[in-house]
mmCIF file of C-alpha atoms and ligand atoms in Angstrom:
data_model
loop_
_atom_site.group_PDB
_atom_site.id
_atom_site.type_symbol
_atom_site.label_atom_id
_atom_site.label_comp_id
_atom_site.label_asym_id
_atom_site.label_seq_id
_atom_site.Cartn_x
_atom_site.Cartn_y
_atom_site.Cartn_z
ATOM 1 C CA MET A 11 10.444 -68.037 -87.483
ATOM 2 C CA ILE A 12 10.454 -71.034 -85.110
ATOM 3 C CA ASP A 13 8.192 -70.986 -82.073
ATOM 4 C CA LEU A 14 10.316 -72.390 -79.056
ATOM 5 C CA TYR A 15 8.467 -73.640 -75.862
ATOM 6 C CA THR A 16 10.984 -73.999 -73.254
ATOM 7 C CA TRP A 17 12.274 -73.319 -69.791
ATOM 8 C CA SER A 18 15.905 -72.600 -68.584
ATOM 9 C CA THR A 19 16.825 -76.169 -68.010
ATOM 10 C CA PRO A 20 19.564 -78.477 -69.555
ATOM 11 C CA ASN A 21 17.158 -79.803 -72.018
ATOM 12 C CA GLY A 22 15.967 -76.250 -72.949
ATOM 13 C CA ARG A 23 19.391 -74.958 -73.343
ATOM 14 C CA LYS A 24 20.262 -77.641 -75.997
ATOM 15 C CA VAL A 25 17.831 -76.138 -78.377
ATOM 16 C CA SER A 26 18.503 -72.459 -77.753
ATOM 17 C CA ILE A 27 22.212 -73.176 -78.237
ATOM 18 C CA LEU A 28 21.384 -74.916 -81.698
ATOM 19 C CA LEU A 29 19.063 -72.060 -82.729
ATOM 20 C CA GLU A 30 21.779 -69.544 -81.844
ATOM 21 C CA GLU A 31 24.413 -71.450 -83.694
ATOM 22 C CA LEU A 32 22.364 -71.751 -86.684
ATOM 23 C CA GLU A 33 21.626 -68.013 -86.394
ATOM 24 C CA LEU A 34 17.964 -68.754 -86.880
ATOM 25 C CA PRO A 35 15.041 -66.515 -85.837
ATOM 26 C CA TYR A 36 12.806 -67.666 -83.030
ATOM 27 C CA ARG A 37 10.295 -66.560 -80.721
ATOM 28 C CA THR A 38 10.575 -67.959 -77.083
ATOM 29 C CA PHE A 39 7.311 -69.047 -75.186
ATOM 30 C CA PRO A 40 8.266 -70.017 -71.539
ATOM 31 C CA VAL A 41 6.373 -72.866 -69.898
ATOM 32 C CA ASP A 42 6.982 -72.590 -66.147
ATOM 33 C CA ILE A 43 7.404 -75.962 -65.155
ATOM 34 C CA THR A 44 7.427 -74.983 -61.366
ATOM 35 C CA LYS A 45 3.919 -73.921 -61.827
ATOM 36 C CA ASP A 46 2.598 -77.090 -63.867
ATOM 37 C CA GLU A 47 2.170 -75.078 -67.099
ATOM 38 C CA GLN A 48 3.571 -78.131 -68.903
ATOM 39 C CA PHE A 49 0.187 -79.840 -68.103
ATOM 40 C CA ALA A 50 -1.930 -76.972 -69.859
ATOM 41 C CA PRO A 51 -4.097 -78.457 -72.765
ATOM 42 C CA GLY A 52 -2.554 -75.881 -75.282
ATOM 43 C CA PHE A 53 0.905 -77.114 -74.563
ATOM 44 C CA LEU A 54 0.012 -80.663 -74.417
ATOM 45 C CA ALA A 55 -1.272 -80.413 -77.948
ATOM 46 C CA ILE A 56 2.370 -79.621 -79.054
ATOM 47 C CA SER A 57 4.162 -81.658 -76.455
ATOM 48 C CA PRO A 58 2.013 -84.698 -75.367
ATOM 49 C CA ASN A 59 4.566 -86.007 -72.986
ATOM 50 C CA ASN A 60 4.256 -82.806 -70.904
ATOM 51 C CA LYS A 61 7.891 -81.927 -70.920
ATOM 52 C CA ILE A 62 9.871 -79.028 -72.509
ATOM 53 C CA PRO A 63 11.429 -78.396 -75.042
ATOM 54 C CA ALA A 64 9.050 -78.365 -78.119
ATOM 55 C CA ILE A 65 9.162 -76.258 -81.259
ATOM 56 C CA ILE A 66 6.577 -75.303 -84.026
ATOM 57 C CA ASP A 67 8.138 -74.789 -87.284
ATOM 58 C CA PRO A 68 5.585 -72.959 -89.709
ATOM 59 C CA ASP A 69 7.534 -74.205 -92.459
ATOM 60 C CA GLY A 70 7.556 -77.863 -92.105
ATOM 61 C CA PRO A 71 8.817 -80.503 -94.483
ATOM 62 C CA ASP A 72 5.640 -80.413 -96.533
ATOM 63 C CA GLY A 73 5.093 -76.712 -96.250
ATOM 64 C CA GLN A 74 2.741 -77.183 -93.406
ATOM 65 C CA PRO A 75 3.558 -76.307 -89.622
ATOM 66 C CA LEU A 76 5.448 -79.081 -87.866
ATOM 67 C CA HIS A 77 5.228 -79.433 -84.192
ATOM 68 C CA LEU A 78 7.967 -81.488 -82.433
ATOM 69 C CA PHE A 79 8.955 -82.530 -78.906
ATOM 70 C CA GLU A 80 11.794 -84.448 -77.359
ATOM 71 C CA SER A 81 15.099 -82.481 -77.518
ATOM 72 C CA GLY A 82 17.041 -85.109 -79.441
ATOM 73 C CA ALA A 83 14.428 -85.154 -82.354
ATOM 74 C CA ILE A 84 14.261 -81.394 -82.458
ATOM 75 C CA LEU A 85 18.242 -81.233 -82.744
ATOM 76 C CA ILE A 86 18.383 -83.678 -85.509
ATOM 77 C CA TYR A 87 15.499 -82.133 -87.396
ATOM 78 C CA LEU A 88 16.917 -78.682 -87.289
ATOM 79 C CA ALA A 89 20.340 -79.998 -88.125
ATOM 80 C CA GLU A 90 19.179 -81.737 -91.100
ATOM 81 C CA LYS A 91 17.022 -78.975 -92.336
ATOM 82 C CA HIS A 92 19.925 -76.506 -92.108
ATOM 83 C CA GLY A 93 22.636 -78.947 -93.203
ATOM 84 C CA ARG A 94 24.903 -78.314 -90.233
ATOM 85 C CA PHE A 95 26.239 -80.108 -87.112
ATOM 86 C CA LEU A 96 24.930 -83.587 -88.481
ATOM 87 C CA PRO A 97 26.860 -85.339 -91.176
ATOM 88 C CA LYS A 98 24.415 -86.393 -94.159
ATOM 89 C CA GLU A 99 25.531 -90.090 -94.089
ATOM 90 C CA GLY A 100 28.109 -92.647 -93.205
ATOM 91 C CA ARG A 101 30.442 -93.201 -90.287
ATOM 92 C CA GLY A 102 30.336 -89.406 -88.986
ATOM 93 C CA ARG A 103 26.691 -89.511 -88.855
ATOM 94 C CA ALA A 104 26.435 -92.811 -87.082
ATOM 95 C CA GLU A 105 28.881 -91.516 -84.591
ATOM 96 C CA VAL A 106 26.983 -88.322 -83.865
ATOM 97 C CA LEU A 107 23.779 -90.237 -83.465
ATOM 98 C CA GLU A 108 25.594 -92.669 -81.169
ATOM 99 C CA TRP A 109 26.659 -89.858 -78.782
ATOM 100 C CA LEU A 110 23.457 -87.961 -79.107
ATOM 101 C CA MET A 111 21.856 -91.248 -78.046
ATOM 102 C CA TRP A 112 24.186 -91.713 -75.271
ATOM 103 C CA GLN A 113 23.011 -88.319 -73.786
ATOM 104 C CA MET A 114 19.421 -88.766 -74.305
ATOM 105 C CA GLY A 115 19.429 -92.232 -72.524
ATOM 106 C CA GLY A 116 21.963 -91.534 -69.653
ATOM 107 C CA PHE A 117 23.836 -88.301 -69.628
ATOM 108 C CA GLY A 118 20.516 -86.402 -68.648
ATOM 109 C CA PRO A 119 18.380 -88.971 -66.956
ATOM 110 C CA MET A 120 21.018 -89.845 -64.498
ATOM 111 C CA PRO A 121 22.412 -86.165 -63.428
ATOM 112 C CA GLY A 122 18.631 -85.366 -63.554
ATOM 113 C CA GLN A 123 18.021 -88.198 -60.734
ATOM 114 C CA VAL A 124 20.847 -86.354 -58.758
ATOM 115 C CA HIS A 125 19.018 -82.990 -58.992
ATOM 116 C CA HIS A 126 15.652 -84.823 -57.733
ATOM 117 C CA PHE A 127 17.368 -86.628 -54.799
ATOM 118 C CA ILE A 128 19.581 -83.836 -53.471
ATOM 119 C CA ALA A 129 16.518 -81.830 -52.782
ATOM 120 C CA LEU A 130 14.651 -84.596 -50.604
ATOM 121 C CA GLU A 131 14.190 -83.782 -47.165
ATOM 122 C CA ASN A 132 13.819 -87.537 -46.099
ATOM 123 C CA GLU A 133 17.558 -88.454 -45.146
ATOM 124 C CA VAL A 134 17.201 -92.061 -45.941
ATOM 125 C CA ASP A 135 15.509 -91.625 -49.200
ATOM 126 C CA ARG A 136 18.046 -89.064 -50.137
ATOM 127 C CA ALA A 137 21.069 -91.059 -49.196
ATOM 128 C CA TYR A 138 20.128 -93.913 -51.271
ATOM 129 C CA GLY A 139 19.154 -91.841 -54.247
ATOM 130 C CA LEU A 140 22.413 -89.902 -54.368
ATOM 131 C CA GLN A 141 24.581 -93.204 -53.721
ATOM 132 C CA ARG A 142 23.007 -94.679 -56.746
ATOM 133 C CA PHE A 143 22.803 -91.795 -59.167
ATOM 134 C CA MET A 144 25.937 -89.822 -58.359
ATOM 135 C CA ALA A 145 28.036 -92.995 -58.940
ATOM 136 C CA GLU A 146 26.252 -93.508 -62.186
ATOM 137 C CA THR A 147 26.624 -89.981 -63.221
ATOM 138 C CA ARG A 148 30.388 -90.012 -62.407
ATOM 139 C CA ARG A 149 30.585 -93.036 -64.438
ATOM 140 C CA LEU A 150 29.259 -91.291 -67.360
ATOM 141 C CA TYR A 151 31.592 -88.379 -67.150
ATOM 142 C CA GLY A 152 34.423 -90.907 -66.942
ATOM 143 C CA VAL A 153 33.229 -92.247 -70.257
ATOM 144 C CA LEU A 154 32.970 -88.750 -71.704
ATOM 145 C CA ASP A 155 36.498 -87.858 -70.436
ATOM 146 C CA ARG A 156 38.097 -90.842 -71.923
ATOM 147 C CA ARG A 157 36.300 -90.068 -75.256
ATOM 148 C CA LEU A 158 37.443 -86.528 -75.288
ATOM 149 C CA ALA A 159 40.998 -87.531 -74.318
ATOM 150 C CA GLY A 160 41.495 -88.489 -77.937
ATOM 151 C CA HIS A 161 39.034 -86.349 -79.708
ATOM 152 C CA GLU A 162 38.597 -82.231 -79.954
ATOM 153 C CA PHE A 163 34.595 -82.958 -79.820
ATOM 154 C CA VAL A 164 32.594 -85.832 -78.971
ATOM 155 C CA ALA A 165 32.048 -87.123 -82.623
ATOM 156 C CA GLY A 166 34.049 -85.796 -85.505
ATOM 157 C CA ALA A 167 33.615 -82.033 -86.024
ATOM 158 C CA LEU A 168 31.294 -79.940 -83.651
ATOM 159 C CA SER A 169 27.926 -81.378 -83.815
ATOM 160 C CA VAL A 170 24.406 -81.717 -82.160
ATOM 161 C CA ALA A 171 25.798 -84.526 -79.841
ATOM 162 C CA ASP A 172 28.284 -81.712 -78.371
ATOM 163 C CA PHE A 173 25.417 -79.337 -77.844
ATOM 164 C CA ALA A 174 23.204 -81.884 -76.231
ATOM 165 C CA ILE A 175 25.892 -83.135 -73.808
ATOM 166 C CA LEU A 176 26.748 -79.564 -73.010
ATOM 167 C CA GLY A 177 23.229 -78.661 -71.784
ATOM 168 C CA TRP A 178 23.864 -81.234 -68.875
ATOM 169 C CA ALA A 179 27.572 -80.610 -68.314
ATOM 170 C CA TRP A 180 26.329 -76.865 -67.782
ATOM 171 C CA ARG A 181 24.632 -78.174 -64.470
ATOM 172 C CA HIS A 182 27.694 -80.059 -63.215
ATOM 173 C CA GLU A 183 28.088 -77.956 -60.069
ATOM 174 C CA ARG A 184 24.468 -79.041 -59.369
ATOM 175 C CA HIS A 185 25.124 -82.643 -59.517
ATOM 176 C CA LYS A 186 28.319 -82.209 -57.588
ATOM 177 C CA VAL A 187 30.894 -82.897 -60.307
ATOM 178 C CA SER A 188 34.207 -81.110 -60.513
ATOM 179 C CA PHE A 189 35.998 -80.832 -63.821
ATOM 180 C CA ALA A 190 39.230 -81.130 -61.876
ATOM 181 C CA ASP A 191 38.446 -84.950 -61.947
ATOM 182 C CA PHE A 192 37.390 -84.791 -65.707
ATOM 183 C CA PRO A 193 40.235 -82.490 -67.161
ATOM 184 C CA HIS A 194 39.149 -83.501 -70.916
ATOM 185 C CA VAL A 195 35.536 -82.684 -70.166
ATOM 186 C CA GLY A 196 36.714 -79.347 -68.442
ATOM 187 C CA ARG A 197 38.888 -78.519 -71.729
ATOM 188 C CA TRP A 198 35.896 -79.317 -74.153
ATOM 189 C CA TYR A 199 33.488 -77.309 -71.814
ATOM 190 C CA ASP A 200 35.680 -74.157 -72.015
ATOM 191 C CA ALA A 201 36.022 -74.239 -75.666
ATOM 192 C CA LEU A 202 32.424 -74.797 -76.309
ATOM 193 C CA MET A 203 31.344 -72.159 -73.847
ATOM 194 C CA ALA A 204 33.559 -69.576 -75.494
ATOM 195 C CA ARG A 205 31.775 -69.769 -78.664
ATOM 196 C CA PRO A 206 29.511 -66.682 -79.279
ATOM 197 C CA GLY A 207 26.594 -68.808 -80.416
ATOM 198 C CA VAL A 208 26.885 -71.093 -77.307
ATOM 199 C CA LYS A 209 27.094 -67.925 -75.246
ATOM 200 C CA ARG A 210 23.886 -66.498 -76.869
ATOM 201 C CA GLY A 211 21.968 -69.927 -76.350
ATOM 202 C CA MET A 212 23.110 -69.962 -72.762
ATOM 203 C CA GLU A 213 22.026 -66.324 -72.258
ATOM 204 C CA ALA A 214 18.829 -66.396 -73.977
ATOM 205 C CA LYS A 215 15.858 -65.477 -71.764
ATOM 206 C CA LEU A 216 14.027 -68.675 -71.543
ATOM 207 C CA ASP A 217 11.958 -68.113 -68.312
HETATM 208 N N1 GSH B 18 13.680 -86.630 -73.118
HETATM 209 C C1 GSH B 18 13.012 -85.321 -72.808
HETATM 210 C C2 GSH B 18 13.331 -84.961 -71.523
HETATM 211 C C3 GSH B 18 12.570 -83.558 -71.460
HETATM 212 C C4 GSH B 18 12.447 -83.133 -69.913
HETATM 213 O O1 GSH B 18 12.782 -83.770 -68.932
HETATM 214 N N2 GSH B 18 12.158 -81.854 -69.522
HETATM 215 C C5 GSH B 18 11.932 -81.316 -68.145
HETATM 216 C C6 GSH B 18 12.778 -80.040 -67.907
HETATM 217 S S1 GSH B 18 14.394 -80.349 -68.342
HETATM 218 C C7 GSH B 18 10.507 -81.017 -67.976
HETATM 219 O O2 GSH B 18 9.688 -80.530 -68.881
HETATM 220 N N3 GSH B 18 9.825 -81.544 -66.832
HETATM 221 C C8 GSH B 18 8.523 -81.186 -66.515
HETATM 222 C C9 GSH B 18 7.778 -82.424 -66.160
HETATM 223 O O3 GSH B 18 8.562 -83.599 -65.931
HETATM 224 O O4 GSH B 18 6.619 -82.449 -65.536
HETATM 225 C C10 GSH B 18 13.868 -84.280 -73.778
HETATM 226 O O5 GSH B 18 15.090 -84.533 -74.012
HETATM 227 O O6 GSH B 18 13.208 -83.335 -74.440
#
């Protein structure tokens, strides 16, 4: 049974989606990041970067418990361990990792900045931040839309890269993106959200 330390955020949802798609049993431990619970010493021992999500797998690679933070590392670990949603080798694996890293480095940090600046009260700070990070967020949606114009999923068969990107696309309204402008993303999003495993991952109580 995996222990999942999380909160109901895009990075948190990536892992609950994968756990549900893999039909793995897990226990959820909410870490209320609005109350700074991510800085509690007990949580820092698992996630020294004071961010959710993190997991503990009691049955780690050497038979010993493994704790892991960074959502991308968690997705790769669970996919490899259970032999699904990440090809073992070759071009297919390289492409999934390419799009997973694209999400981790851009399609997450950039819309995350929109979420930050949109909530600021200082008009000058807010205007500059939104101008910069909304433009970059829209650029990334354009990259994804062009990719999905010729591909059913982002990299070969359905993979952890799709789940990682979905976690952030789930918050498109909050970062003021309409799928009317990115129709291929909209088609992909609807197909993924209709999957029973994805639905359970999105609806799981994480807070
Ligand atoms: N690169 C990290 C980012 C995790 C992250 O930003 N988590 C946010 C919630 S989505 C968090 O825990 N924020 C609390 C904080 O920054 O103190 C990952 O993908 O796991």
